[in-house]
């Protein structure tokens, strides 16, 4: 995209907003190409910017943005962070392209700060998970999206300090080792993840419908898996001897 100077009525913030709308909105780009800048611009400042846009480069940049959000390389990405969730969605007829388009056009994506210096924002993973969870009704999908999000967040909490994003997920508590969280999932959901149980029988083999699942940051890295009801007591909201006993036991194992 050719460099443009903001017009008299278009400050830097509005210029950034306009460019992001062009990159994220395929219909807006199509109107610009078919009808011209005059039909799209809201004011003279936008007209000055839009009239100087190279349409071919704009399309190339938009495709590159989609690719970077979905598959930014060998590191983390939405495609690699949510593999089980995406398989569940694809079983219902969803496509990667459709999910990405829906996400980019949703208010959830707006809470992710693609340009870090503009303001603090959510990670792309938390923003994407909130988009998926908004319309998710199946328990297996809700559990799986939540689990894969928690793995992503706790991996970041283990490896990235200070964080480059904010976390709005509730229930993550500070510990001497860093952070911990507990979630309750359907036992049938957990069984599909190949989750570790620390040598204990799984919730399914015990005939339970639900399973406690914990996540911990430790000096050795991320630890997570199915835990007993006694371990779950460490996450009780109110102070109690039972909670403190559970936390001391976890501390001896290097988990709290």
mmCIF file with all atom_site columns, N, CA and C in Angstrom, residues 1 17-41 46 50-51 53-67 69 97 100-102 104-105 109 114:
data_model
loop_
_atom_site.group_PDB
_atom_site.id
_atom_site.type_symbol
_atom_site.label_atom_id
_atom_site.label_alt_id
_atom_site.label_comp_id
_atom_site.label_asym_id
_atom_site.label_entity_id
_atom_site.label_seq_id
_atom_site.pdbx_PDB_ins_code
_atom_site.Cartn_x
_atom_site.Cartn_y
_atom_site.Cartn_z
_atom_site.occupancy
_atom_site.B_iso_or_equiv
_atom_site.pdbx_formal_charge
_atom_site.auth_seq_id
_atom_site.auth_comp_id
_atom_site.auth_asym_id
_atom_site.auth_atom_id
_atom_site.pdbx_PDB_model_num
ATOM 1   N N  . UNK A 1 1   ? 0.853   -1.186  0.000  1.00 0.00 ? 1   UNK A N  1
ATOM 2   C CA . UNK A 1 1   ? 0.000   0.000   0.000  1.00 0.00 ? 1   UNK A CA 1
ATOM 3   C C  . UNK A 1 1   ? 0.884   1.229   0.000  1.00 0.00 ? 1   UNK A C  1
ATOM 4   N N  . UNK A 1 17  ? -7.636  3.935   11.846 1.00 0.00 ? 17  UNK A N  1
ATOM 5   C CA . UNK A 1 17  ? -8.943  3.276   11.811 1.00 0.00 ? 17  UNK A CA 1
ATOM 6   C C  . UNK A 1 17  ? -9.387  3.003   10.368 1.00 0.00 ? 17  UNK A C  1
ATOM 7   N N  . UNK A 1 18  ? -9.178  3.966   9.492  1.00 0.00 ? 18  UNK A N  1
ATOM 8   C CA . UNK A 1 18  ? -9.571  3.803   8.092  1.00 0.00 ? 18  UNK A CA 1
ATOM 9   C C  . UNK A 1 18  ? -8.779  2.680   7.435  1.00 0.00 ? 18  UNK A C  1
ATOM 10  N N  . UNK A 1 19  ? -7.475  2.655   7.655  1.00 0.00 ? 19  UNK A N  1
ATOM 11  C CA . UNK A 1 19  ? -6.646  1.624   7.047  1.00 0.00 ? 19  UNK A CA 1
ATOM 12  C C  . UNK A 1 19  ? -7.016  0.238   7.564  1.00 0.00 ? 19  UNK A C  1
ATOM 13  N N  . UNK A 1 20  ? -7.318  0.137   8.865  1.00 0.00 ? 20  UNK A N  1
ATOM 14  C CA . UNK A 1 20  ? -7.710  -1.164  9.415  1.00 0.00 ? 20  UNK A CA 1
ATOM 15  C C  . UNK A 1 20  ? -9.049  -1.609  8.843  1.00 0.00 ? 20  UNK A C  1
ATOM 16  N N  . UNK A 1 21  ? -9.986  -0.675  8.661  1.00 0.00 ? 21  UNK A N  1
ATOM 17  C CA . UNK A 1 21  ? -11.270 -1.045  8.058  1.00 0.00 ? 21  UNK A CA 1
ATOM 18  C C  . UNK A 1 21  ? -11.077 -1.542  6.633  1.00 0.00 ? 21  UNK A C  1
ATOM 19  N N  . UNK A 1 22  ? -10.178 -0.918  5.903  1.00 0.00 ? 22  UNK A N  1
ATOM 20  C CA . UNK A 1 22  ? -9.899  -1.366  4.546  1.00 0.00 ? 22  UNK A CA 1
ATOM 21  C C  . UNK A 1 22  ? -9.302  -2.772  4.526  1.00 0.00 ? 22  UNK A C  1
ATOM 22  N N  . UNK A 1 23  ? -8.425  -3.051  5.479  1.00 0.00 ? 23  UNK A N  1
ATOM 23  C CA . UNK A 1 23  ? -7.780  -4.359  5.517  1.00 0.00 ? 23  UNK A CA 1
ATOM 24  C C  . UNK A 1 23  ? -8.730  -5.466  5.960  1.00 0.00 ? 23  UNK A C  1
ATOM 25  N N  . UNK A 1 24  ? -9.682  -5.144  6.819  1.00 0.00 ? 24  UNK A N  1
ATOM 26  C CA . UNK A 1 24  ? -10.531 -6.166  7.410  1.00 0.00 ? 24  UNK A CA 1
ATOM 27  C C  . UNK A 1 24  ? -11.859 -6.347  6.691  1.00 0.00 ? 24  UNK A C  1
ATOM 28  N N  . UNK A 1 25  ? -12.301 -5.352  5.947  1.00 0.00 ? 25  UNK A N  1
ATOM 29  C CA . UNK A 1 25  ? -13.638 -5.386  5.345  1.00 0.00 ? 25  UNK A CA 1
ATOM 30  C C  . UNK A 1 25  ? -13.532 -5.600  3.837  1.00 0.00 ? 25  UNK A C  1
ATOM 31  N N  . UNK A 1 26  ? -13.785 -6.823  3.390  1.00 0.00 ? 26  UNK A N  1
ATOM 32  C CA . UNK A 1 26  ? -13.692 -7.143  1.964  1.00 0.00 ? 26  UNK A CA 1
ATOM 33  C C  . UNK A 1 26  ? -14.736 -6.379  1.159  1.00 0.00 ? 26  UNK A C  1
ATOM 34  N N  . UNK A 1 27  ? -15.923 -6.182  1.728  1.00 0.00 ? 27  UNK A N  1
ATOM 35  C CA . UNK A 1 27  ? -16.967 -5.437  1.015  1.00 0.00 ? 27  UNK A CA 1
ATOM 36  C C  . UNK A 1 27  ? -16.559 -3.982  0.802  1.00 0.00 ? 27  UNK A C  1
ATOM 37  N N  . UNK A 1 28  ? -15.907 -3.393  1.806  1.00 0.00 ? 28  UNK A N  1
ATOM 38  C CA . UNK A 1 28  ? -15.450 -2.014  1.671  1.00 0.00 ? 28  UNK A CA 1
ATOM 39  C C  . UNK A 1 28  ? -14.391 -1.907  0.578  1.00 0.00 ? 28  UNK A C  1
ATOM 40  N N  . UNK A 1 29  ? -13.474 -2.872  0.524  1.00 0.00 ? 29  UNK A N  1
ATOM 41  C CA . UNK A 1 29  ? -12.458 -2.859  -0.532 1.00 0.00 ? 29  UNK A CA 1
ATOM 42  C C  . UNK A 1 29  ? -13.101 -3.015  -1.909 1.00 0.00 ? 29  UNK A C  1
ATOM 43  N N  . UNK A 1 30  ? -14.132 -3.870  -1.993 1.00 0.00 ? 30  UNK A N  1
ATOM 44  C CA . UNK A 1 30  ? -14.812 -4.068  -3.273 1.00 0.00 ? 30  UNK A CA 1
ATOM 45  C C  . UNK A 1 30  ? -15.504 -2.785  -3.722 1.00 0.00 ? 30  UNK A C  1
ATOM 46  N N  . UNK A 1 31  ? -16.140 -2.088  -2.789 1.00 0.00 ? 31  UNK A N  1
ATOM 47  C CA . UNK A 1 31  ? -16.799 -0.814  -3.138 1.00 0.00 ? 31  UNK A CA 1
ATOM 48  C C  . UNK A 1 31  ? -15.784 0.214   -3.602 1.00 0.00 ? 31  UNK A C  1
ATOM 49  N N  . UNK A 1 32  ? -14.634 0.250   -2.922 1.00 0.00 ? 32  UNK A N  1
ATOM 50  C CA . UNK A 1 32  ? -13.589 1.189   -3.308 1.00 0.00 ? 32  UNK A CA 1
ATOM 51  C C  . UNK A 1 32  ? -13.121 0.896   -4.729 1.00 0.00 ? 32  UNK A C  1
ATOM 52  N N  . UNK A 1 33  ? -12.967 -0.377  -5.051 1.00 0.00 ? 33  UNK A N  1
ATOM 53  C CA . UNK A 1 33  ? -12.505 -0.753  -6.388 1.00 0.00 ? 33  UNK A CA 1
ATOM 54  C C  . UNK A 1 33  ? -13.560 -0.492  -7.451 1.00 0.00 ? 33  UNK A C  1
ATOM 55  N N  . UNK A 1 34  ? -14.812 -0.770  -7.136 1.00 0.00 ? 34  UNK A N  1
ATOM 56  C CA . UNK A 1 34  ? -15.883 -0.679  -8.136 1.00 0.00 ? 34  UNK A CA 1
ATOM 57  C C  . UNK A 1 34  ? -16.451 0.728   -8.299 1.00 0.00 ? 34  UNK A C  1
ATOM 58  N N  . UNK A 1 35  ? -16.547 1.456   -7.169 1.00 0.00 ? 35  UNK A N  1
ATOM 59  C CA . UNK A 1 35  ? -17.257 2.734   -7.196 1.00 0.00 ? 35  UNK A CA 1
ATOM 60  C C  . UNK A 1 35  ? -16.345 3.945   -7.023 1.00 0.00 ? 35  UNK A C  1
ATOM 61  N N  . UNK A 1 36  ? -15.123 3.698   -6.573 1.00 0.00 ? 36  UNK A N  1
ATOM 62  C CA . UNK A 1 36  ? -14.184 4.796   -6.423 1.00 0.00 ? 36  UNK A CA 1
ATOM 63  C C  . UNK A 1 36  ? -14.174 5.398   -5.033 1.00 0.00 ? 36  UNK A C  1
ATOM 64  N N  . UNK A 1 37  ? -13.147 6.194   -4.774 1.00 0.00 ? 37  UNK A N  1
ATOM 65  C CA . UNK A 1 37  ? -12.953 6.773   -3.442 1.00 0.00 ? 37  UNK A CA 1
ATOM 66  C C  . UNK A 1 37  ? -14.103 7.692   -3.048 1.00 0.00 ? 37  UNK A C  1
ATOM 67  N N  . UNK A 1 38  ? -14.676 8.406   -4.011 1.00 0.00 ? 38  UNK A N  1
ATOM 68  C CA . UNK A 1 38  ? -15.745 9.346   -3.686 1.00 0.00 ? 38  UNK A CA 1
ATOM 69  C C  . UNK A 1 38  ? -16.954 8.650   -3.071 1.00 0.00 ? 38  UNK A C  1
ATOM 70  N N  . UNK A 1 39  ? -17.236 7.429   -3.496 1.00 0.00 ? 39  UNK A N  1
ATOM 71  C CA . UNK A 1 39  ? -18.404 6.704   -2.993 1.00 0.00 ? 39  UNK A CA 1
ATOM 72  C C  . UNK A 1 39  ? -18.172 6.125   -1.609 1.00 0.00 ? 39  UNK A C  1
ATOM 73  N N  . UNK A 1 40  ? -16.919 6.009   -1.219 1.00 0.00 ? 40  UNK A N  1
ATOM 74  C CA . UNK A 1 40  ? -16.584 5.352   0.051  1.00 0.00 ? 40  UNK A CA 1
ATOM 75  C C  . UNK A 1 40  ? -16.215 6.359   1.128  1.00 0.00 ? 40  UNK A C  1
ATOM 76  N N  . UNK A 1 41  ? -15.591 7.461   0.746  1.00 0.00 ? 41  UNK A N  1
ATOM 77  C CA . UNK A 1 41  ? -15.073 8.418   1.727  1.00 0.00 ? 41  UNK A CA 1
ATOM 78  C C  . UNK A 1 41  ? -16.195 9.098   2.496  1.00 0.00 ? 41  UNK A C  1
ATOM 79  N N  . UNK A 1 46  ? -10.740 11.518  4.441  1.00 0.00 ? 46  UNK A N  1
ATOM 80  C CA . UNK A 1 46  ? -10.747 10.138  3.971  1.00 0.00 ? 46  UNK A CA 1
ATOM 81  C C  . UNK A 1 46  ? -10.580 10.086  2.456  1.00 0.00 ? 46  UNK A C  1
ATOM 82  N N  . UNK A 1 50  ? -7.962  7.773   0.510  1.00 0.00 ? 50  UNK A N  1
ATOM 83  C CA . UNK A 1 50  ? -8.473  6.691   -0.331 1.00 0.00 ? 50  UNK A CA 1
ATOM 84  C C  . UNK A 1 50  ? -8.078  6.879   -1.789 1.00 0.00 ? 50  UNK A C  1
ATOM 85  N N  . UNK A 1 51  ? -7.994  8.122   -2.234 1.00 0.00 ? 51  UNK A N  1
ATOM 86  C CA . UNK A 1 51  ? -7.644  8.385   -3.626 1.00 0.00 ? 51  UNK A CA 1
ATOM 87  C C  . UNK A 1 51  ? -6.215  7.964   -3.942 1.00 0.00 ? 51  UNK A C  1
ATOM 88  N N  . UNK A 1 53  ? -4.689  5.216   -2.561 1.00 0.00 ? 53  UNK A N  1
ATOM 89  C CA . UNK A 1 53  ? -4.468  3.804   -2.241 1.00 0.00 ? 53  UNK A CA 1
ATOM 90  C C  . UNK A 1 53  ? -4.232  2.999   -3.514 1.00 0.00 ? 53  UNK A C  1
ATOM 91  N N  . UNK A 1 54  ? -3.218  2.166   -3.489 1.00 0.00 ? 54  UNK A N  1
ATOM 92  C CA . UNK A 1 54  ? -2.960  1.218   -4.572 1.00 0.00 ? 54  UNK A CA 1
ATOM 93  C C  . UNK A 1 54  ? -3.830  -0.001  -4.309 1.00 0.00 ? 54  UNK A C  1
ATOM 94  N N  . UNK A 1 55  ? -4.854  -0.214  -5.140 1.00 0.00 ? 55  UNK A N  1
ATOM 95  C CA . UNK A 1 55  ? -5.843  -1.259  -4.878 1.00 0.00 ? 55  UNK A CA 1
ATOM 96  C C  . UNK A 1 55  ? -5.233  -2.661  -4.907 1.00 0.00 ? 55  UNK A C  1
ATOM 97  N N  . UNK A 1 56  ? -4.312  -2.904  -5.830 1.00 0.00 ? 56  UNK A N  1
ATOM 98  C CA . UNK A 1 56  ? -3.692  -4.229  -5.912 1.00 0.00 ? 56  UNK A CA 1
ATOM 99  C C  . UNK A 1 56  ? -2.863  -4.507  -4.666 1.00 0.00 ? 56  UNK A C  1
ATOM 100 N N  . UNK A 1 57  ? -2.133  -3.487  -4.209 1.00 0.00 ? 57  UNK A N  1
ATOM 101 C CA . UNK A 1 57  ? -1.321  -3.674  -3.005 1.00 0.00 ? 57  UNK A CA 1
ATOM 102 C C  . UNK A 1 57  ? -2.210  -3.808  -1.773 1.00 0.00 ? 57  UNK A C  1
ATOM 103 N N  . UNK A 1 58  ? -3.342  -3.099  -1.767 1.00 0.00 ? 58  UNK A N  1
ATOM 104 C CA . UNK A 1 58  ? -4.285  -3.220  -0.660 1.00 0.00 ? 58  UNK A CA 1
ATOM 105 C C  . UNK A 1 58  ? -4.802  -4.653  -0.544 1.00 0.00 ? 58  UNK A C  1
ATOM 106 N N  . UNK A 1 59  ? -5.174  -5.259  -1.657 1.00 0.00 ? 59  UNK A N  1
ATOM 107 C CA . UNK A 1 59  ? -5.649  -6.642  -1.630 1.00 0.00 ? 59  UNK A CA 1
ATOM 108 C C  . UNK A 1 59  ? -4.554  -7.594  -1.166 1.00 0.00 ? 59  UNK A C  1
ATOM 109 N N  . UNK A 1 60  ? -3.339  -7.372  -1.631 1.00 0.00 ? 60  UNK A N  1
ATOM 110 C CA . UNK A 1 60  ? -2.216  -8.218  -1.215 1.00 0.00 ? 60  UNK A CA 1
ATOM 111 C C  . UNK A 1 60  ? -1.978  -8.098  0.288  1.00 0.00 ? 60  UNK A C  1
ATOM 112 N N  . UNK A 1 61  ? -2.029  -6.872  0.792  1.00 0.00 ? 61  UNK A N  1
ATOM 113 C CA . UNK A 1 61  ? -1.815  -6.639  2.223  1.00 0.00 ? 61  UNK A CA 1
ATOM 114 C C  . UNK A 1 61  ? -2.929  -7.273  3.046  1.00 0.00 ? 61  UNK A C  1
ATOM 115 N N  . UNK A 1 62  ? -4.171  -7.190  2.564  1.00 0.00 ? 62  UNK A N  1
ATOM 116 C CA . UNK A 1 62  ? -5.297  -7.788  3.277  1.00 0.00 ? 62  UNK A CA 1
ATOM 117 C C  . UNK A 1 62  ? -5.147  -9.302  3.348  1.00 0.00 ? 62  UNK A C  1
ATOM 118 N N  . UNK A 1 63  ? -4.730  -9.926  2.239  1.00 0.00 ? 63  UNK A N  1
ATOM 119 C CA . UNK A 1 63  ? -4.523  -11.383 2.255  1.00 0.00 ? 63  UNK A CA 1
ATOM 120 C C  . UNK A 1 63  ? -3.389  -11.752 3.200  1.00 0.00 ? 63  UNK A C  1
ATOM 121 N N  . UNK A 1 64  ? -2.344  -10.936 3.205  1.00 0.00 ? 64  UNK A N  1
ATOM 122 C CA . UNK A 1 64  ? -1.220  -11.208 4.087  1.00 0.00 ? 64  UNK A CA 1
ATOM 123 C C  . UNK A 1 64  ? -1.647  -11.094 5.553  1.00 0.00 ? 64  UNK A C  1
ATOM 124 N N  . UNK A 1 65  ? -2.482  -10.112 5.845  1.00 0.00 ? 65  UNK A N  1
ATOM 125 C CA . UNK A 1 65  ? -2.969  -9.945  7.218  1.00 0.00 ? 65  UNK A CA 1
ATOM 126 C C  . UNK A 1 65  ? -3.756  -11.173 7.664  1.00 0.00 ? 65  UNK A C  1
ATOM 127 N N  . UNK A 1 66  ? -4.664  -11.654 6.816  1.00 0.00 ? 66  UNK A N  1
ATOM 128 C CA . UNK A 1 66  ? -5.443  -12.838 7.161  1.00 0.00 ? 66  UNK A CA 1
ATOM 129 C C  . UNK A 1 66  ? -4.518  -14.020 7.448  1.00 0.00 ? 66  UNK A C  1
ATOM 130 N N  . UNK A 1 67  ? -3.510  -14.177 6.617  1.00 0.00 ? 67  UNK A N  1
ATOM 131 C CA . UNK A 1 67  ? -2.577  -15.283 6.801  1.00 0.00 ? 67  UNK A CA 1
ATOM 132 C C  . UNK A 1 67  ? -1.790  -15.136 8.094  1.00 0.00 ? 67  UNK A C  1
ATOM 133 N N  . UNK A 1 69  ? -2.690  -13.545 10.850 1.00 0.00 ? 69  UNK A N  1
ATOM 134 C CA . UNK A 1 69  ? -3.546  -13.773 12.015 1.00 0.00 ? 69  UNK A CA 1
ATOM 135 C C  . UNK A 1 69  ? -3.778  -15.262 12.205 1.00 0.00 ? 69  UNK A C  1
ATOM 136 N N  . UNK A 1 97  ? -11.699 -20.430 6.431  1.00 0.00 ? 97  UNK A N  1
ATOM 137 C CA . UNK A 1 97  ? -11.895 -19.125 5.822  1.00 0.00 ? 97  UNK A CA 1
ATOM 138 C C  . UNK A 1 97  ? -13.121 -18.421 6.401  1.00 0.00 ? 97  UNK A C  1
ATOM 139 N N  . UNK A 1 100 ? -12.409 -17.295 10.034 1.00 0.00 ? 100 UNK A N  1
ATOM 140 C CA . UNK A 1 100 ? -11.517 -16.142 10.084 1.00 0.00 ? 100 UNK A CA 1
ATOM 141 C C  . UNK A 1 100 ? -12.240 -14.880 9.649  1.00 0.00 ? 100 UNK A C  1
ATOM 142 N N  . UNK A 1 101 ? -13.041 -14.979 8.579  1.00 0.00 ? 101 UNK A N  1
ATOM 143 C CA . UNK A 1 101 ? -13.795 -13.815 8.117  1.00 0.00 ? 101 UNK A CA 1
ATOM 144 C C  . UNK A 1 101 ? -14.759 -13.333 9.192  1.00 0.00 ? 101 UNK A C  1
ATOM 145 N N  . UNK A 1 102 ? -15.468 -14.272 9.815  1.00 0.00 ? 102 UNK A N  1
ATOM 146 C CA . UNK A 1 102 ? -16.395 -13.901 10.874 1.00 0.00 ? 102 UNK A CA 1
ATOM 147 C C  . UNK A 1 102 ? -15.689 -13.260 12.054 1.00 0.00 ? 102 UNK A C  1
ATOM 148 N N  . UNK A 1 104 ? -12.697 -11.663 12.065 1.00 0.00 ? 104 UNK A N  1
ATOM 149 C CA . UNK A 1 104 ? -12.147 -10.352 11.720 1.00 0.00 ? 104 UNK A CA 1
ATOM 150 C C  . UNK A 1 104 ? -13.218 -9.274  11.668 1.00 0.00 ? 104 UNK A C  1
ATOM 151 N N  . UNK A 1 105 ? -14.446 -9.654  11.348 1.00 0.00 ? 105 UNK A N  1
ATOM 152 C CA . UNK A 1 105 ? -15.526 -8.688  11.283 1.00 0.00 ? 105 UNK A CA 1
ATOM 153 C C  . UNK A 1 105 ? -16.311 -8.537  12.559 1.00 0.00 ? 105 UNK A C  1
ATOM 154 N N  . UNK A 1 109 ? -12.710 -9.275  17.634 1.00 0.00 ? 109 UNK A N  1
ATOM 155 C CA . UNK A 1 109 ? -11.402 -8.978  17.052 1.00 0.00 ? 109 UNK A CA 1
ATOM 156 C C  . UNK A 1 109 ? -10.963 -7.564  17.428 1.00 0.00 ? 109 UNK A C  1
ATOM 157 N N  . UNK A 1 114 ? -4.083  -5.231  17.252 1.00 0.00 ? 114 UNK A N  1
ATOM 158 C CA . UNK A 1 114 ? -3.155  -5.647  16.208 1.00 0.00 ? 114 UNK A CA 1
ATOM 159 C C  . UNK A 1 114 ? -1.939  -4.734  16.179 1.00 0.00 ? 114 UNK A C  1
#
